[in-house]
Tab-separated table of C-alpha atoms in Angstrom:
chain	number	residue	atom	x	y	z
S	111	MET	CA	64.149	121.525	44.905
S	112	SER	CA	62.399	118.810	46.795
S	113	GLY	CA	64.794	116.293	48.250
S	114	ARG	CA	67.669	118.693	48.734
S	115	GLN	CA	68.150	120.347	52.084
S	116	GLY	CA	69.768	123.732	52.169
S	117	GLY	CA	72.101	124.973	54.839
S	118	LYS	CA	74.858	123.423	56.819
S	119	LEU	CA	74.398	119.966	58.287
S	120	LYS	CA	74.999	119.486	61.995
S	121	PRO	CA	78.111	117.501	62.877
S	122	LEU	CA	77.553	114.139	64.481
S	123	LYS	CA	78.167	113.920	68.206
S	124	ALA	CA	81.375	112.201	69.211
S	125	PRO	CA	80.928	109.233	71.532
S	126	LYS	CA	81.744	109.866	75.177
S	127	LYS	CA	85.157	108.726	76.297
S	128	ASP	CA	85.336	106.067	78.973
S	129	LYS	CA	86.755	107.202	82.279
S	130	LYS	CA	90.024	105.489	82.980
S	131	ASP	CA	90.689	104.016	86.369
S	132	GLU	CA	93.814	105.661	87.699
S	133	ASP	CA	96.237	103.618	89.715
S	134	ASP	CA	98.748	104.855	92.284
S	135	ASP	CA	101.434	105.472	89.648
S	136	ASP	CA	99.137	107.740	87.629
S	137	LEU	CA	98.103	109.688	90.712
S	138	ALA	CA	101.730	110.086	91.801
S	139	LEU	CA	102.728	111.328	88.335
S	140	LYS	CA	99.892	113.871	88.300
S	141	ALA	CA	100.858	115.113	91.758
S	142	LYS	CA	104.516	115.424	90.701
S	143	LYS	CA	103.623	117.405	87.561
S	144	LYS	CA	101.333	119.686	89.563
S	145	ALA	CA	104.088	120.335	92.114
S	146	GLU	CA	106.593	121.105	89.338
S	147	ALA	CA	104.136	123.521	87.719
S	148	GLU	CA	103.593	125.291	91.046
S	149	ALA	CA	107.354	125.554	91.610
S	150	LEU	CA	107.871	126.975	88.114
S	151	LYS	CA	105.092	129.499	88.621
S	152	ALA	CA	106.600	130.571	91.944
S	153	ALA	CA	110.038	130.934	90.334
S	154	LYS	CA	108.587	133.093	87.555
S	155	GLU	CA	106.857	135.338	90.077
S	156	LYS	CA	110.048	135.631	92.117
S	157	GLY	CA	111.992	136.606	88.987
S	158	ARG	CA	109.455	139.273	88.094
S	159	LEU	CA	109.588	140.800	91.541
S	160	LYS	CA	113.368	140.936	91.503
S	161	ASN	CA	113.926	142.981	88.356
S	162	GLY	CA	110.485	143.705	86.938
S	163	SER	CA	110.787	141.463	83.893
S	164	LEU	CA	110.410	137.780	83.208
S	165	VAL	CA	113.685	135.904	83.541
S	166	ALA	CA	114.284	132.704	81.560
S	167	ILE	CA	115.400	129.898	83.804
C-alpha cells in the first residue's frame, strides 16, 4: 500500500478574482437596483399590513 494515499484529496484553491474598476454607469445601475429593491420591499410590507397576507403585485 505504499504509494497510494487514502482519503479524500483537498480541492485546489481557486485563483482570486480581480477587482473591477466601476465607472459612473455601473455605480448608477447599482444604486437604481438597490432603490428598486427597497421600493419592492416597502410595497410588500405595506401589502402585508393591509390584509395580513402577501399580495402579488
